[in-house]
Amino acid sequence: MCVGATAGRALKTVLQGILLSSEDEKMNSMDLLRYMAPVAVLLLVPATLIMEREAFGVVATLAREDPNFIWILLCNSSMAYFVNLTNFLVTKHTSPLTLQVLGNAKGAVAVVVSILIFRNPVTFVGMLGYGITVAGVVLYGEAKKRSK
């Protein structure tokens, strides 16, 4: 599942890069987001209904119990919108590969912050994996500098 998710994310990012940088398409980040959002809804709502049958009922219950929940949900949705827009802008101005490397770096930073704040335990194999990730990010940065 992890390899499939990584491959799917990479394919999506490469397609974004092609659509955003192609002279024939002339697509900007907002247009791409406008076209991708409905497709994501069409894919994710049925998946949610299949895998988490009670999810919509839980949301309705939480909204009835606490009216602030709707504001929290709207804030979360807005943040997701801006994350996607930022991803598209980064892809347009750098490259799909740079976005993937930044995503891996973000994951490693999130783990370090999680360890520092929540004192989450990490195995030797986990530390080795995060070390390889950080080394890959550093090597990519060095390769990028040398190519200029």
Short mmCIF file of N, CA, C and O in Angstrom, two decimals:
data_model
loop_
_atom_site.label_atom_id
_atom_site.label_comp_id
_atom_site.label_asym_id
_atom_site.label_seq_id
_atom_site.Cartn_x
_atom_site.Cartn_y
_atom_site.Cartn_z
N MET A 1 0.83 -1.20 0.00
CA MET A 1 0.00 0.00 0.00
C MET A 1 0.87 1.25 0.00
O MET A 1 0.55 2.24 -0.67
N CYS A 2 1.95 1.22 0.77
CA CYS A 2 2.83 2.38 0.86
C CYS A 2 3.50 2.67 -0.48
O CYS A 2 3.56 3.82 -0.91
N VAL A 3 3.99 1.62 -1.13
CA VAL A 3 4.63 1.81 -2.44
C VAL A 3 3.60 2.31 -3.45
O VAL A 3 3.89 3.22 -4.25
N GLY A 4 2.39 1.77 -3.42
CA GLY A 4 1.34 2.23 -4.32
C GLY A 4 0.97 3.68 -4.09
O GLY A 4 0.79 4.45 -5.04
N ALA A 5 0.86 4.07 -2.82
CA ALA A 5 0.54 5.45 -2.49
C ALA A 5 1.65 6.39 -2.94
O ALA A 5 1.39 7.47 -3.48
N THR A 6 2.90 5.98 -2.74
CA THR A 6 4.04 6.81 -3.16
C THR A 6 4.07 6.94 -4.67
O THR A 6 4.29 8.04 -5.21
N ALA A 7 3.83 5.84 -5.38
CA ALA A 7 3.82 5.89 -6.84
C ALA A 7 2.67 6.76 -7.35
O ALA A 7 2.84 7.55 -8.28
N GLY A 8 1.51 6.63 -6.73
CA GLY A 8 0.36 7.46 -7.12
C GLY A 8 0.62 8.94 -6.88
O GLY A 8 0.30 9.79 -7.72
N ARG A 9 1.22 9.25 -5.74
CA ARG A 9 1.54 10.65 -5.43
C ARG A 9 2.56 11.20 -6.43
O ARG A 9 2.45 12.33 -6.90
N ALA A 10 3.56 10.37 -6.76
CA ALA A 10 4.57 10.81 -7.72
C ALA A 10 3.95 11.03 -9.09
O ALA A 10 4.25 12.03 -9.76
N LEU A 11 3.07 10.13 -9.53
CA LEU A 11 2.41 10.28 -10.82
C LEU A 11 1.58 11.57 -10.85
O LEU A 11 1.64 12.33 -11.82
N LYS A 12 0.83 11.81 -9.78
CA LYS A 12 0.02 13.03 -9.69
C LYS A 12 0.90 14.27 -9.79
O LYS A 12 0.59 15.22 -10.50
N THR A 13 2.04 14.25 -9.11
CA THR A 13 2.92 15.41 -9.11
C THR A 13 3.55 15.62 -10.48
O THR A 13 3.67 16.76 -10.95
N VAL A 14 3.93 14.54 -11.15
CA VAL A 14 4.50 14.67 -12.50
C VAL A 14 3.45 15.24 -13.46
O VAL A 14 3.74 16.13 -14.27
N LEU A 15 2.22 14.73 -13.38
CA LEU A 15 1.15 15.26 -14.24
C LEU A 15 0.89 16.74 -13.94
O LEU A 15 0.66 17.53 -14.85
N GLN A 16 0.92 17.11 -12.65
CA GLN A 16 0.77 18.53 -12.28
C GLN A 16 1.85 19.35 -12.95
O GLN A 16 1.58 20.41 -13.51
N GLY A 17 3.10 18.86 -12.88
CA GLY A 17 4.21 19.59 -13.48
C GLY A 17 4.03 19.77 -14.97
O GLY A 17 4.29 20.85 -15.51
N ILE A 18 3.56 18.73 -15.64
CA ILE A 18 3.33 18.82 -17.09
C ILE A 18 2.24 19.84 -17.39
O ILE A 18 2.39 20.69 -18.27
N LEU A 19 1.13 19.76 -16.66
CA LEU A 19 0.01 20.68 -16.91
C LEU A 19 0.37 22.14 -16.58
O LEU A 19 -0.08 23.06 -17.26
N LEU A 20 1.18 22.34 -15.56
CA LEU A 20 1.50 23.70 -15.15
C LEU A 20 2.63 24.33 -15.96
O LEU A 20 2.73 25.56 -16.03
N SER A 21 3.48 23.50 -16.58
CA SER A 21 4.62 24.06 -17.31
C SER A 21 4.48 23.97 -18.82
O SER A 21 5.27 24.54 -19.55
N SER A 22 3.47 23.26 -19.30
CA SER A 22 3.28 23.09 -20.73
C SER A 22 2.86 24.40 -21.39
O SER A 22 1.97 25.09 -20.91
N GLU A 23 3.52 24.71 -22.48
CA GLU A 23 3.16 25.92 -23.23
C GLU A 23 1.80 25.77 -23.91
O GLU A 23 1.09 26.74 -24.12
N ASP A 24 1.44 24.52 -24.24
CA ASP A 24 0.16 24.28 -24.91
C ASP A 24 -1.03 24.45 -23.96
O ASP A 24 -2.09 24.90 -24.36
N GLU A 25 -0.84 24.07 -22.70
CA GLU A 25 -1.95 24.09 -21.74
C GLU A 25 -2.22 25.48 -21.17
O GLU A 25 -3.37 25.86 -20.97
N LYS A 26 -1.17 26.22 -20.84
CA LYS A 26 -1.32 27.56 -20.23
C LYS A 26 -2.21 27.52 -18.99
O LYS A 26 -3.05 28.37 -18.77
N MET A 27 -2.04 26.48 -18.17
CA MET A 27 -2.87 26.33 -16.98
C MET A 27 -2.14 26.93 -15.79
O MET A 27 -0.94 26.76 -15.64
N ASN A 28 -2.89 27.64 -14.96
CA ASN A 28 -2.28 28.16 -13.73
C ASN A 28 -2.73 27.31 -12.54
O ASN A 28 -3.56 26.42 -12.67
N SER A 29 -2.15 27.59 -11.38
CA SER A 29 -2.40 26.77 -10.19
C SER A 29 -3.87 26.76 -9.78
O SER A 29 -4.41 25.73 -9.39
N MET A 30 -4.53 27.91 -9.86
CA MET A 30 -5.94 27.98 -9.48
C MET A 30 -6.82 27.14 -10.41
O MET A 30 -7.74 26.46 -9.95
N ASP A 31 -6.55 27.19 -11.71
CA ASP A 31 -7.33 26.39 -12.66
C ASP A 31 -7.14 24.90 -12.39
O ASP A 31 -8.11 24.13 -12.40
N LEU A 32 -5.89 24.50 -12.15
CA LEU A 32 -5.63 23.10 -11.88
C LEU A 32 -6.35 22.63 -10.63
O LEU A 32 -6.96 21.56 -10.61
N LEU A 33 -6.34 23.45 -9.59
CA LEU A 33 -7.04 23.11 -8.36
C LEU A 33 -8.54 23.02 -8.60
O LEU A 33 -9.21 22.12 -8.09
N ARG A 34 -9.07 23.93 -9.42
CA ARG A 34 -10.51 23.92 -9.72
C ARG A 34 -10.91 22.64 -10.47
O ARG A 34 -12.00 22.12 -10.28
N TYR A 35 -10.02 22.13 -11.30
CA TYR A 35 -10.34 20.90 -12.04
C TYR A 35 -10.10 19.64 -11.20
O TYR A 35 -10.81 18.65 -11.35
N MET A 36 -9.12 19.68 -10.32
CA MET A 36 -8.79 18.48 -9.54
C MET A 36 -9.70 18.27 -8.34
O MET A 36 -9.92 17.13 -7.93
N ALA A 37 -10.22 19.34 -7.76
CA ALA A 37 -11.03 19.21 -6.54
C ALA A 37 -12.29 18.35 -6.76
O ALA A 37 -12.55 17.45 -5.96
N PRO A 38 -13.07 18.59 -7.81
CA PRO A 38 -14.25 17.72 -8.00
C PRO A 38 -13.90 16.26 -8.23
O PRO A 38 -14.60 15.36 -7.77
N VAL A 39 -12.79 16.00 -8.92
CA VAL A 39 -12.36 14.62 -9.14
C VAL A 39 -12.00 13.98 -7.80
O VAL A 39 -12.36 12.82 -7.54
N ALA A 40 -11.32 14.73 -6.94
CA ALA A 40 -10.97 14.20 -5.62
C ALA A 40 -12.22 13.89 -4.82
O ALA A 40 -12.30 12.85 -4.14
N VAL A 41 -13.23 14.74 -4.89
CA VAL A 41 -14.49 14.49 -4.17
C VAL A 41 -15.15 13.22 -4.71
O VAL A 41 -15.62 12.38 -3.94
N LEU A 42 -15.18 13.08 -6.03
CA LEU A 42 -15.81 11.90 -6.64
C LEU A 42 -15.10 10.60 -6.26
O LEU A 42 -15.72 9.54 -6.19
N LEU A 43 -13.81 10.68 -6.00
CA LEU A 43 -13.07 9.49 -5.60
C LEU A 43 -13.13 9.24 -4.09
O LEU A 43 -13.25 8.10 -3.65
N LEU A 44 -13.05 10.32 -3.31
CA LEU A 44 -12.93 10.16 -1.86
C LEU A 44 -14.25 9.92 -1.14
O LEU A 44 -14.28 9.20 -0.14
N VAL A 45 -15.34 10.50 -1.60
CA VAL A 45 -16.62 10.30 -0.91
C VAL A 45 -17.05 8.83 -0.98
O VAL A 45 -17.37 8.24 0.06
N PRO A 46 -17.04 8.19 -2.15
CA PRO A 46 -17.39 6.76 -2.15
C PRO A 46 -16.41 5.91 -1.33
O PRO A 46 -16.83 4.98 -0.64
N ALA A 47 -15.12 6.26 -1.38
CA ALA A 47 -14.14 5.50 -0.59
C ALA A 47 -14.44 5.65 0.90
O ALA A 47 -14.34 4.68 1.66
N THR A 48 -14.83 6.84 1.32
CA THR A 48 -15.18 7.07 2.72
C THR A 48 -16.43 6.26 3.09
O THR A 48 -16.49 5.65 4.16
N LEU A 49 -17.42 6.27 2.21
CA LEU A 49 -18.65 5.52 2.49
C LEU A 49 -18.39 4.02 2.60
O LEU A 49 -19.03 3.33 3.39
N ILE A 50 -17.42 3.52 1.83
CA ILE A 50 -17.11 2.09 1.86
C ILE A 50 -16.24 1.74 3.07
O ILE A 50 -16.53 0.78 3.79
N MET A 51 -15.20 2.53 3.31
CA MET A 51 -14.24 2.17 4.35
C MET A 51 -14.59 2.68 5.74
O MET A 51 -14.16 2.11 6.73
N GLU A 52 -15.33 3.77 5.80
CA GLU A 52 -15.69 4.36 7.09
C GLU A 52 -17.17 4.70 7.07
O GLU A 52 -17.56 5.87 7.04
N ARG A 53 -17.98 3.69 7.12
CA ARG A 53 -19.44 3.85 6.95
C ARG A 53 -20.05 4.85 7.92
O ARG A 53 -20.99 5.54 7.59
N GLU A 54 -19.52 4.91 9.13
CA GLU A 54 -20.12 5.77 10.15
C GLU A 54 -19.57 7.20 10.13
O GLU A 54 -20.00 8.04 10.92
N ALA A 55 -18.64 7.53 9.23
CA ALA A 55 -17.97 8.83 9.26
C ALA A 55 -18.94 10.00 9.14
O ALA A 55 -18.85 10.96 9.91
N PHE A 56 -19.85 9.95 8.19
CA PHE A 56 -20.76 11.08 8.00
C PHE A 56 -21.74 11.23 9.17
O PHE A 56 -22.11 12.34 9.55
N GLY A 57 -22.15 10.10 9.74
CA GLY A 57 -23.01 10.14 10.93
C GLY A 57 -22.29 10.76 12.12
O GLY A 57 -22.87 11.53 12.88
N VAL A 58 -21.01 10.43 12.27
CA VAL A 58 -20.22 11.00 13.36
C VAL A 58 -20.07 12.50 13.18
O VAL A 58 -20.19 13.27 14.14
N VAL A 59 -19.83 12.93 11.94
CA VAL A 59 -19.72 14.37 11.67
C VAL A 59 -21.03 15.08 12.01
O VAL A 59 -21.02 16.15 12.65
N ALA A 60 -22.15 14.51 11.60
CA ALA A 60 -23.45 15.12 11.90
C ALA A 60 -23.68 15.19 13.41
O ALA A 60 -24.16 16.21 13.93
N THR A 61 -23.34 14.14 14.13
CA THR A 61 -23.50 14.12 15.58
C THR A 61 -22.62 15.18 16.24
O THR A 61 -23.07 15.93 17.12
N LEU A 62 -21.37 15.25 15.82
CA LEU A 62 -20.46 16.26 16.39
C LEU A 62 -20.94 17.68 16.10
O LEU A 62 -20.83 18.56 16.94
N ALA A 63 -21.48 17.89 14.90
CA ALA A 63 -21.97 19.23 14.53
C ALA A 63 -23.18 19.61 15.39
O ALA A 63 -23.34 20.77 15.77
N ARG A 64 -24.05 18.63 15.69
CA ARG A 64 -25.20 18.92 16.55
C ARG A 64 -24.78 19.20 17.99
O ARG A 64 -25.32 20.07 18.65
N GLU A 65 -23.80 18.44 18.47
CA GLU A 65 -23.36 18.58 19.86
C GLU A 65 -22.56 19.86 20.10
O GLU A 65 -22.65 20.46 21.16
N ASP A 66 -21.74 20.23 19.12
CA ASP A 66 -20.88 21.40 19.28
C ASP A 66 -20.88 22.22 17.99
O ASP A 66 -20.23 21.82 17.02
N PRO A 67 -21.57 23.36 17.98
CA PRO A 67 -21.62 24.19 16.76
C PRO A 67 -20.23 24.66 16.31
O PRO A 67 -20.03 24.95 15.13
N ASN A 68 -19.27 24.73 17.22
CA ASN A 68 -17.91 25.13 16.82
C ASN A 68 -17.26 24.10 15.91
O ASN A 68 -16.30 24.42 15.20
N PHE A 69 -17.76 22.88 15.93
CA PHE A 69 -17.20 21.83 15.09
C PHE A 69 -17.27 22.21 13.61
O PHE A 69 -16.34 21.91 12.86
N ILE A 70 -18.34 22.85 13.20
CA ILE A 70 -18.48 23.27 11.80
C ILE A 70 -17.38 24.27 11.44
O ILE A 70 -16.79 24.19 10.36
N TRP A 71 -17.09 25.19 12.36
CA TRP A 71 -16.02 26.17 12.11
C TRP A 71 -14.66 25.48 12.03
O TRP A 71 -13.83 25.83 11.19
N ILE A 72 -14.45 24.50 12.89
CA ILE A 72 -13.20 23.74 12.86
C ILE A 72 -13.08 23.00 11.54
O ILE A 72 -12.02 22.97 10.91
N LEU A 73 -14.17 22.40 11.09
CA LEU A 73 -14.19 21.68 9.82
C LEU A 73 -13.92 22.62 8.64
O LEU A 73 -13.15 22.29 7.73
N LEU A 74 -14.53 23.80 8.67
CA LEU A 74 -14.28 24.79 7.61
C LEU A 74 -12.84 25.28 7.62
O LEU A 74 -12.22 25.47 6.56
N CYS A 75 -12.29 25.48 8.81
CA CYS A 75 -10.89 25.90 8.93
C CYS A 75 -9.97 24.81 8.38
O CYS A 75 -9.03 25.10 7.63
N ASN A 76 -10.25 23.57 8.72
CA ASN A 76 -9.46 22.45 8.22
C ASN A 76 -9.55 22.36 6.69
O ASN A 76 -8.54 22.14 6.01
N SER A 77 -10.74 22.53 6.15
CA SER A 77 -10.92 22.48 4.69
C SER A 77 -10.17 23.62 4.01
O SER A 77 -9.56 23.43 2.96
N SER A 78 -10.20 24.79 4.61
CA SER A 78 -9.47 25.94 4.06
C SER A 78 -7.97 25.68 4.06
O SER A 78 -7.28 26.01 3.09
N MET A 79 -7.48 25.10 5.14
CA MET A 79 -6.05 24.79 5.21
C MET A 79 -5.67 23.78 4.13
O MET A 79 -4.62 23.92 3.49
N ALA A 80 -6.51 22.77 3.91
CA ALA A 80 -6.24 21.78 2.86
C ALA A 80 -6.22 22.45 1.49
O ALA A 80 -5.37 22.12 0.64
N TYR A 81 -7.13 23.39 1.27
CA TYR A 81 -7.17 24.13 0.01
C TYR A 81 -5.85 24.87 -0.21
O TYR A 81 -5.24 24.79 -1.28
N PHE A 82 -5.38 25.57 0.82
CA PHE A 82 -4.15 26.34 0.68
C PHE A 82 -2.92 25.45 0.57
O PHE A 82 -1.96 25.80 -0.13
N VAL A 83 -2.92 24.28 1.20
CA VAL A 83 -1.82 23.34 1.04
C VAL A 83 -1.75 22.87 -0.41
O VAL A 83 -0.67 22.82 -1.02
N ASN A 84 -2.90 22.52 -0.99
CA ASN A 84 -2.92 22.09 -2.39
C ASN A 84 -2.48 23.21 -3.32
O ASN A 84 -1.70 22.98 -4.25
N LEU A 85 -2.97 24.41 -3.09
CA LEU A 85 -2.57 25.55 -3.92
C LEU A 85 -1.07 25.78 -3.82
O LEU A 85 -0.38 26.01 -4.83
N THR A 86 -0.54 25.71 -2.61
CA THR A 86 0.90 25.89 -2.41
C THR A 86 1.69 24.79 -3.12
O THR A 86 2.72 25.07 -3.75
N ASN A 87 1.21 23.55 -3.04
CA ASN A 87 1.88 22.45 -3.76
C ASN A 87 1.92 22.73 -5.25
O ASN A 87 2.94 22.49 -5.92
N PHE A 88 0.83 23.21 -5.81
CA PHE A 88 0.79 23.50 -7.24
C PHE A 88 1.75 24.63 -7.59
O PHE A 88 2.43 24.59 -8.62
N LEU A 89 1.81 25.65 -6.75
CA LEU A 89 2.73 26.76 -7.00
C LEU A 89 4.18 26.32 -6.92
O LEU A 89 5.01 26.72 -7.75
N VAL A 90 4.50 25.49 -5.92
CA VAL A 90 5.87 24.97 -5.80
C VAL A 90 6.22 24.13 -7.02
O VAL A 90 7.30 24.25 -7.59
N THR A 91 5.29 23.30 -7.46
CA THR A 91 5.52 22.47 -8.64
C THR A 91 5.76 23.33 -9.87
O THR A 91 6.67 23.06 -10.66
N LYS A 92 4.97 24.37 -10.03
CA LYS A 92 5.09 25.24 -11.20
C LYS A 92 6.44 25.96 -11.23
O LYS A 92 7.05 26.10 -12.28
N HIS A 93 6.91 26.40 -10.06
CA HIS A 93 8.12 27.22 -10.02
C HIS A 93 9.39 26.42 -9.78
O HIS A 93 10.48 26.96 -9.90
N THR A 94 9.27 25.14 -9.43
CA THR A 94 10.47 24.31 -9.27
C THR A 94 10.34 23.11 -10.21
O THR A 94 10.52 23.25 -11.39
N SER A 95 10.00 21.96 -9.64
CA SER A 95 9.79 20.75 -10.45
C SER A 95 9.03 19.73 -9.62
O SER A 95 9.00 19.81 -8.39
N PRO A 96 8.44 18.74 -10.27
CA PRO A 96 7.76 17.68 -9.52
C PRO A 96 8.71 16.93 -8.59
O PRO A 96 8.34 16.57 -7.48
N LEU A 97 9.95 16.72 -9.02
CA LEU A 97 10.91 16.02 -8.19
C LEU A 97 11.22 16.81 -6.92
O LEU A 97 11.29 16.25 -5.82
N THR A 98 11.38 18.12 -7.06
CA THR A 98 11.64 18.96 -5.89
C THR A 98 10.47 18.88 -4.91
O THR A 98 10.68 18.79 -3.70
N LEU A 99 9.25 18.87 -5.41
CA LEU A 99 8.09 18.76 -4.53
C LEU A 99 8.10 17.43 -3.78
O LEU A 99 7.80 17.38 -2.58
N GLN A 100 8.46 16.34 -4.45
CA GLN A 100 8.52 15.04 -3.79
C GLN A 100 9.61 15.02 -2.72
O GLN A 100 9.40 14.50 -1.62
N VAL A 101 10.76 15.60 -3.02
CA VAL A 101 11.85 15.65 -2.04
C VAL A 101 11.42 16.49 -0.83
O VAL A 101 11.66 16.11 0.32
N LEU A 102 10.77 17.62 -1.09
CA LEU A 102 10.28 18.45 0.02
C LEU A 102 9.25 17.70 0.85
O LEU A 102 9.21 17.84 2.08
N GLY A 103 8.39 16.92 0.21
CA GLY A 103 7.40 16.12 0.94
C GLY A 103 8.07 15.10 1.85
O GLY A 103 7.63 14.90 2.99
N ASN A 104 9.14 14.47 1.37
CA ASN A 104 9.87 13.52 2.20
C ASN A 104 10.56 14.22 3.36
O ASN A 104 10.58 13.72 4.48
N ALA A 105 11.13 15.40 3.09
CA ALA A 105 11.77 16.18 4.16
C ALA A 105 10.73 16.59 5.20
O ALA A 105 11.00 16.53 6.41
N LYS A 106 9.56 16.98 4.75
CA LYS A 106 8.48 17.37 5.66
C LYS A 106 8.11 16.20 6.57
O LYS A 106 7.90 16.38 7.78
N GLY A 107 8.04 15.01 6.02
CA GLY A 107 7.73 13.83 6.83
C GLY A 107 8.78 13.57 7.90
O GLY A 107 8.45 13.28 9.05
N ALA A 108 10.06 13.70 7.53
CA ALA A 108 11.13 13.49 8.50
C ALA A 108 11.09 14.56 9.59
O ALA A 108 11.26 14.25 10.78
N VAL A 109 10.84 15.81 9.22
CA VAL A 109 10.74 16.88 10.22
C VAL A 109 9.55 16.64 11.15
O VAL A 109 9.66 16.83 12.37
N ALA A 110 8.44 16.19 10.61
CA ALA A 110 7.27 15.91 11.43
C ALA A 110 7.57 14.82 12.46
O ALA A 110 7.13 14.89 13.62
N VAL A 111 8.33 13.81 12.05
CA VAL A 111 8.69 12.74 12.99
C VAL A 111 9.60 13.27 14.10
O VAL A 111 9.40 12.97 15.28
N VAL A 112 10.58 14.09 13.73
CA VAL A 112 11.49 14.66 14.75
C VAL A 112 10.70 15.52 15.73
O VAL A 112 10.89 15.43 16.95
N VAL A 113 9.81 16.36 15.22
CA VAL A 113 8.99 17.21 16.10
C VAL A 113 8.11 16.34 16.99
O VAL A 113 7.96 16.61 18.19
N SER A 114 7.56 15.28 16.44
CA SER A 114 6.73 14.35 17.22
C SER A 114 7.54 13.71 18.34
O SER A 114 7.06 13.55 19.46
N ILE A 115 8.77 13.33 18.04
CA ILE A 115 9.63 12.73 19.06
C ILE A 115 9.93 13.75 20.16
O ILE A 115 9.86 13.43 21.35
N LEU A 116 10.25 14.97 19.76
CA LEU A 116 10.60 16.00 20.74
C LEU A 116 9.41 16.41 21.60
O LEU A 116 9.55 16.60 22.81
N ILE A 117 8.25 16.56 21.01
CA ILE A 117 7.09 17.04 21.76
C ILE A 117 6.39 15.92 22.51
O ILE A 117 6.10 16.04 23.71
N PHE A 118 6.11 14.82 21.83
CA PHE A 118 5.30 13.76 22.42
C PHE A 118 6.12 12.60 22.97
O PHE A 118 5.56 11.65 23.51
N ARG A 119 7.43 12.65 22.80
CA ARG A 119 8.32 11.58 23.28
C ARG A 119 7.95 10.22 22.70
O ARG A 119 7.99 9.20 23.39
N ASN A 120 7.56 10.22 21.43
CA ASN A 120 7.21 8.96 20.77
C ASN A 120 8.46 8.10 20.62
O ASN A 120 9.52 8.60 20.22
N PRO A 121 8.35 6.82 20.90
CA PRO A 121 9.52 5.94 20.73
C PRO A 121 9.78 5.68 19.25
O PRO A 121 8.86 5.64 18.43
N VAL A 122 11.07 5.51 18.92
CA VAL A 122 11.45 5.23 17.54
C VAL A 122 12.41 4.05 17.57
O VAL A 122 13.35 4.02 18.37
N THR A 123 12.18 3.10 16.68
CA THR A 123 13.05 1.93 16.61
C THR A 123 14.32 2.27 15.84
O THR A 123 14.41 3.30 15.16
N PHE A 124 15.28 1.38 15.91
CA PHE A 124 16.53 1.56 15.18
C PHE A 124 16.26 1.61 13.67
O PHE A 124 16.81 2.44 12.95
N VAL A 125 15.39 0.72 13.21
CA VAL A 125 15.06 0.68 11.77
C VAL A 125 14.38 2.00 11.36
O VAL A 125 14.67 2.54 10.28
N GLY A 126 13.50 2.53 12.22
CA GLY A 126 12.86 3.81 11.93
C GLY A 126 13.89 4.93 11.83
O GLY A 126 13.85 5.75 10.92
N MET A 127 14.82 4.96 12.79
CA MET A 127 15.87 5.99 12.76
C MET A 127 16.73 5.85 11.50
O MET A 127 17.10 6.85 10.89
N LEU A 128 17.01 4.61 11.12
CA LEU A 128 17.79 4.37 9.91
C LEU A 128 17.04 4.92 8.69
O LEU A 128 17.63 5.59 7.83
N GLY A 129 15.75 4.66 8.63
CA GLY A 129 14.94 5.15 7.51
C GLY A 129 14.90 6.67 7.45
O GLY A 129 15.05 7.27 6.38
N TYR A 130 14.73 7.31 8.61
CA TYR A 130 14.72 8.78 8.63
C TYR A 130 16.09 9.34 8.28
O TYR A 130 16.19 10.37 7.62
N GLY A 131 17.14 8.65 8.70
CA GLY A 131 18.50 9.08 8.34
C GLY A 131 18.73 9.01 6.84
O GLY A 131 19.31 9.92 6.24
N ILE A 132 18.25 7.93 6.22
CA ILE A 132 18.38 7.79 4.77
C ILE A 132 17.57 8.88 4.07
O ILE A 132 18.03 9.46 3.07
N THR A 133 16.39 9.17 4.59
CA THR A 133 15.56 10.24 4.00
C THR A 133 16.27 11.58 4.06
O THR A 133 16.34 12.30 3.05
N VAL A 134 16.81 11.92 5.22
CA VAL A 134 17.52 13.19 5.37
C VAL A 134 18.75 13.23 4.47
O VAL A 134 19.03 14.25 3.83
N ALA A 135 19.48 12.12 4.41
CA ALA A 135 20.66 12.06 3.53
C ALA A 135 20.24 12.27 2.07
O ALA A 135 20.92 12.99 1.32
N GLY A 136 19.13 11.68 1.67
CA GLY A 136 18.64 11.87 0.30
C GLY A 136 18.28 13.31 0.01
O GLY A 136 18.58 13.84 -1.07
N VAL A 137 17.66 13.97 0.97
CA VAL A 137 17.30 15.39 0.81
C VAL A 137 18.55 16.23 0.67
O VAL A 137 18.65 17.10 -0.21
N VAL A 138 19.56 15.97 1.52
CA VAL A 138 20.82 16.73 1.45
C VAL A 138 21.52 16.48 0.12
O VAL A 138 22.00 17.43 -0.53
N LEU A 139 21.59 15.22 -0.29
CA LEU A 139 22.25 14.90 -1.56
C LEU A 139 21.52 15.53 -2.75
O LEU A 139 22.16 16.00 -3.70
N TYR A 140 20.19 15.55 -2.70
CA TYR A 140 19.43 16.21 -3.76
C TYR A 140 19.76 17.70 -3.82
O TYR A 140 19.96 18.25 -4.89
N GLY A 141 19.82 18.33 -2.66
CA GLY A 141 20.17 19.75 -2.61
C GLY A 141 21.55 20.02 -3.18
O GLY A 141 21.77 20.98 -3.94
N GLU A 142 22.50 19.15 -2.84
CA GLU A 142 23.86 19.31 -3.38
C GLU A 142 23.91 19.10 -4.89
O GLU A 142 24.56 19.83 -5.62
N ALA A 143 23.20 18.08 -5.36
CA ALA A 143 23.15 17.82 -6.80
C ALA A 143 22.52 18.98 -7.54
O ALA A 143 22.95 19.36 -8.64
N LYS A 144 21.50 19.56 -6.95
CA LYS A 144 20.81 20.71 -7.56
C LYS A 144 21.76 21.91 -7.65
O LYS A 144 21.78 22.61 -8.67
N LYS A 145 22.56 22.14 -6.59
CA LYS A 145 23.52 23.24 -6.59
C LYS A 145 24.58 23.03 -7.68
O LYS A 145 24.96 23.97 -8.38
N ARG A 146 25.08 21.80 -7.79
CA ARG A 146 26.14 21.51 -8.77
C ARG A 146 25.66 21.63 -10.20
O ARG A 146 26.43 21.94 -11.10
N SER A 147 24.38 21.34 -10.43
CA SER A 147 23.86 21.38 -11.80
C SER A 147 23.65 22.81 -12.31
O SER A 147 23.49 23.02 -13.50
N LYS A 148 23.68 23.78 -11.41
CA LYS A 148 23.47 25.18 -11.83
C LYS A 148 24.72 25.85 -12.25
O LYS A 148 25.75 25.72 -12.28
#
